[in-house]
Amino acid sequence: MSRGLIPAALVAVLVAGAAACSGSGSPAAGTARSTRTISAEPTASPSPTRSGRTQEEFAASVSADVERNRQKAVATLKGVDGKGNAVDDVSVNGIAVRPGEQFRSALVRVTNRSDKPAFFAVRVEFVDASGKVLDSVVLGFPDAPTGRTVSEHANSRKAAGVKSFPRIAQADRS
């Protein structure tokens, strides 16, 4: 294309665009003919809906659920002989300790290998280098989905500040 044709082509495009936007009563080709609204137009802007619970109430609810699961796990493990039926489905890893931390923490993972959701009760012991149990923490994993891995932290204040290692003492699936 020569340089003289480019401005002429640009002018032609602009003229065609202006004609398409003209105020004649008929719609121009390539423009929207109508707009359909699926729902009624709001008469006022929607106000944000407020939850009936505050953050504190939500946190208390979560804490209550965790405590109920823990109590169920404690009751479950009382009836278990030995290590339980799910020790192979549970793993634990200690989390690095920083100076001045108030608790010792471990990440506990449960994999549900059964064919239906299950409740897992797990007892984690924090032991020192000599094998002495410093603390025992019980966790409950409700409705662990089949074929999935879920995790929670086991925290011990008694093992804080001491070189300790977490281990699975008991694990039971029900």
GROMACS .gro file of C-alpha atoms in nm:
model
  174
    1MET     CA    1   0.000   0.000   0.000
    2SER     CA    2   0.124   0.346  -0.076
    3ARG     CA    3   0.148   0.616   0.186
    4GLY     CA    4  -0.129   0.821   0.023
    5LEU     CA    5  -0.385   0.540   0.053
    6ILE     CA    6  -0.346   0.491   0.430
    7PRO     CA    7  -0.492   0.834   0.525
    8ALA     CA    8  -0.775   0.787   0.273
    9ALA     CA    9  -0.860   0.446   0.418
   10LEU     CA   10  -0.853   0.591   0.770
   11VAL     CA   11  -1.093   0.870   0.669
   12ALA     CA   12  -1.329   0.613   0.514
   13VAL     CA   13  -1.334   0.410   0.838
   14LEU     CA   14  -1.404   0.720   1.047
   15VAL     CA   15  -1.690   0.828   0.817
   16ALA     CA   16  -1.843   0.480   0.832
   17GLY     CA   17  -1.816   0.479   1.212
   18ALA     CA   18  -1.980   0.820   1.240
   19ALA     CA   19  -2.266   0.704   1.017
   20ALA     CA   20  -2.318   0.397   1.237
   21CYS     CA   21  -2.346   0.618   1.544
   22SER     CA   22  -2.586   0.865   1.384
   23GLY     CA   23  -2.911   0.945   1.556
   24SER     CA   24  -3.141   0.818   1.277
   25GLY     CA   25  -3.421   0.602   1.409
   26SER     CA   26  -3.299   0.280   1.247
   27PRO     CA   27  -3.017   0.077   1.391
   28ALA     CA   28  -2.699   0.056   1.188
   29ALA     CA   29  -2.549  -0.278   1.091
   30GLY     CA   30  -2.321  -0.422   1.357
   31THR     CA   31  -2.469  -0.231   1.648
   32ALA     CA   32  -2.670  -0.371   1.934
   33ARG     CA   33  -3.040  -0.375   1.853
   34SER     CA   34  -3.174  -0.425   2.205
   35THR     CA   35  -3.068  -0.505   2.557
   36ARG     CA   36  -3.251  -0.757   2.771
   37THR     CA   37  -3.244  -0.738   3.150
   38ILE     CA   38  -3.284  -1.070   3.328
   39SER     CA   39  -3.373  -0.929   3.669
   40ALA     CA   40  -3.544  -0.610   3.776
   41GLU     CA   41  -3.326  -0.307   3.813
   42PRO     CA   42  -3.258  -0.228   4.178
   43THR     CA   43  -3.423   0.089   4.301
   44ALA     CA   44  -3.145   0.152   4.552
   45SER     CA   45  -2.794   0.023   4.590
   46PRO     CA   46  -2.785  -0.295   4.796
   47SER     CA   47  -2.667  -0.258   5.151
   48PRO     CA   48  -2.407  -0.503   5.272
   49THR     CA   49  -2.567  -0.789   5.460
   50ARG     CA   50  -2.436  -0.832   5.808
   51SER     CA   51  -2.380  -1.170   5.956
   52GLY     CA   52  -2.563  -1.238   6.276
   53ARG     CA   53  -2.229  -1.330   6.438
   54THR     CA   54  -1.928  -1.122   6.531
   55GLN     CA   55  -1.573  -1.241   6.471
   56GLU     CA   56  -1.548  -1.328   6.839
   57GLU     CA   57  -1.865  -1.537   6.823
   58PHE     CA   58  -1.737  -1.713   6.510
   59ALA     CA   59  -1.401  -1.788   6.678
   60ALA     CA   60  -1.584  -1.919   6.985
   61SER     CA   61  -1.797  -2.143   6.763
   62VAL     CA   62  -1.488  -2.285   6.591
   63SER     CA   63  -1.321  -2.340   6.929
   64ALA     CA   64  -1.632  -2.518   7.056
   65ASP     CA   65  -1.629  -2.748   6.750
   66VAL     CA   66  -1.260  -2.827   6.802
   67GLU     CA   67  -1.324  -2.902   7.169
   68ARG     CA   68  -1.622  -3.130   7.089
   69ASN     CA   69  -1.406  -3.320   6.838
   70ARG     CA   70  -1.124  -3.347   7.093
   71GLN     CA   71  -1.359  -3.483   7.360
   72LYS     CA   72  -1.504  -3.736   7.116
   73ALA     CA   73  -1.147  -3.842   7.027
   74VAL     CA   74  -1.054  -3.881   7.395
   75ALA     CA   75  -1.361  -4.100   7.451
   76THR     CA   76  -1.283  -4.303   7.137
   77LEU     CA   77  -0.921  -4.367   7.237
   78LYS     CA   78  -1.019  -4.482   7.589
   79GLY     CA   79  -1.170  -4.794   7.434
   80VAL     CA   80  -0.874  -4.866   7.204
   81ASP     CA   81  -0.624  -5.139   7.288
   82GLY     CA   82  -0.270  -5.070   7.177
   83LYS     CA   83  -0.199  -4.820   6.902
   84GLY     CA   84  -0.536  -4.845   6.725
   85ASN     CA   85  -0.648  -4.935   6.374
   86ALA     CA   86  -0.528  -4.624   6.189
   87VAL     CA   87  -0.164  -4.571   6.285
   88ASP     CA   88  -0.058  -4.636   5.925
   89ASP     CA   89  -0.298  -4.362   5.805
   90VAL     CA   90  -0.143  -4.090   6.025
   91SER     CA   91   0.187  -3.902   6.006
   92VAL     CA   92   0.337  -3.626   6.219
   93ASN     CA   93   0.612  -3.372   6.160
   94GLY     CA   94   0.756  -3.140   6.421
   95ILE     CA   95   0.758  -2.773   6.335
   96ALA     CA   96   1.083  -2.584   6.388
   97VAL     CA   97   1.104  -2.410   6.724
   98ARG     CA   98   1.197  -2.045   6.751
   99PRO     CA   99   1.350  -1.900   7.067
  100GLY     CA  100   1.088  -1.774   7.310
  101GLU     CA  101   0.793  -1.967   7.165
  102GLN     CA  102   0.518  -2.045   7.413
  103PHE     CA  103   0.437  -2.390   7.275
  104ARG     CA  104   0.574  -2.679   7.073
  105SER     CA  105   0.378  -2.758   6.758
  106ALA     CA  106   0.351  -3.054   6.524
  107LEU     CA  107   0.162  -3.098   6.198
  108VAL     CA  108  -0.055  -3.411   6.205
  109ARG     CA  109  -0.181  -3.550   5.872
  110VAL     CA  110  -0.454  -3.812   5.838
  111THR     CA  111  -0.526  -3.992   5.509
  112ASN     CA  112  -0.860  -4.167   5.489
  113ARG     CA  113  -0.800  -4.482   5.284
  114SER     CA  114  -1.142  -4.628   5.359
  115ASP     CA  115  -1.439  -4.618   5.121
  116LYS     CA  116  -1.646  -4.371   5.329
  117PRO     CA  117  -1.588  -4.056   5.536
  118ALA     CA  118  -1.464  -4.141   5.886
  119PHE     CA  119  -1.382  -3.992   6.225
  120PHE     CA  120  -1.017  -4.021   6.326
  121ALA     CA  121  -0.898  -3.994   6.685
  122VAL     CA  122  -0.524  -3.932   6.722
  123ARG     CA  123  -0.301  -3.906   7.029
  124VAL     CA  124   0.030  -3.726   6.973
  125GLU     CA  125   0.303  -3.750   7.235
  126PHE     CA  126   0.584  -3.499   7.269
  127VAL     CA  127   0.891  -3.683   7.398
  128ASP     CA  128   1.238  -3.564   7.493
  129ALA     CA  129   1.567  -3.716   7.373
  130SER     CA  130   1.556  -3.984   7.645
  131GLY     CA  131   1.204  -4.094   7.538
  132LYS     CA  132   1.027  -3.940   7.838
  133VAL     CA  133   0.676  -3.822   7.749
  134LEU     CA  134   0.651  -3.449   7.819
  135ASP     CA  135   0.293  -3.406   7.701
  136SER     CA  136   0.013  -3.589   7.523
  137VAL     CA  137  -0.230  -3.410   7.290
  138VAL     CA  138  -0.548  -3.561   7.146
  139LEU     CA  139  -0.701  -3.445   6.818
  140GLY     CA  140  -1.028  -3.536   6.649
  141PHE     CA  141  -1.069  -3.532   6.271
  142PRO     CA  142  -1.443  -3.542   6.192
  143ASP     CA  143  -1.574  -3.667   5.858
  144ALA     CA  144  -1.233  -3.707   5.695
  145PRO     CA  145  -1.320  -3.744   5.324
  146THR     CA  146  -1.241  -4.070   5.154
  147GLY     CA  147  -0.916  -4.074   4.957
  148ARG     CA  148  -0.810  -3.734   5.095
  149THR     CA  149  -0.558  -3.609   5.350
  150VAL     CA  150  -0.658  -3.364   5.622
  151SER     CA  151  -0.430  -3.196   5.873
  152GLU     CA  152  -0.429  -3.017   6.207
  153HIS     CA  153  -0.167  -2.881   6.443
  154ALA     CA  154  -0.101  -3.046   6.778
  155ASN     CA  155   0.026  -2.786   7.025
  156SER     CA  156   0.190  -2.841   7.363
  157ARG     CA  157   0.275  -2.577   7.621
  158LYS     CA  158   0.442  -2.841   7.844
  159ALA     CA  159   0.697  -2.925   7.572
  160ALA     CA  160   0.778  -2.559   7.500
  161GLY     CA  161   1.143  -2.468   7.541
  162VAL     CA  162   1.254  -2.832   7.554
  163LYS     CA  163   1.406  -3.019   7.264
  164SER     CA  164   1.125  -3.262   7.194
  165PHE     CA  165   0.993  -3.480   6.917
  166PRO     CA  166   0.631  -3.558   6.831
  167ARG     CA  167   0.518  -3.917   6.772
  168ILE     CA  168   0.187  -4.090   6.710
  169ALA     CA  169   0.091  -4.285   7.024
  170GLN     CA  170  -0.257  -4.394   6.909
  171ALA     CA  171  -0.477  -4.348   6.605
  172ASP     CA  172  -0.820  -4.496   6.551
  173ARG     CA  173  -1.070  -4.469   6.266
  174SER     CA  174  -1.440  -4.507   6.340
   0.00000   0.00000   0.00000
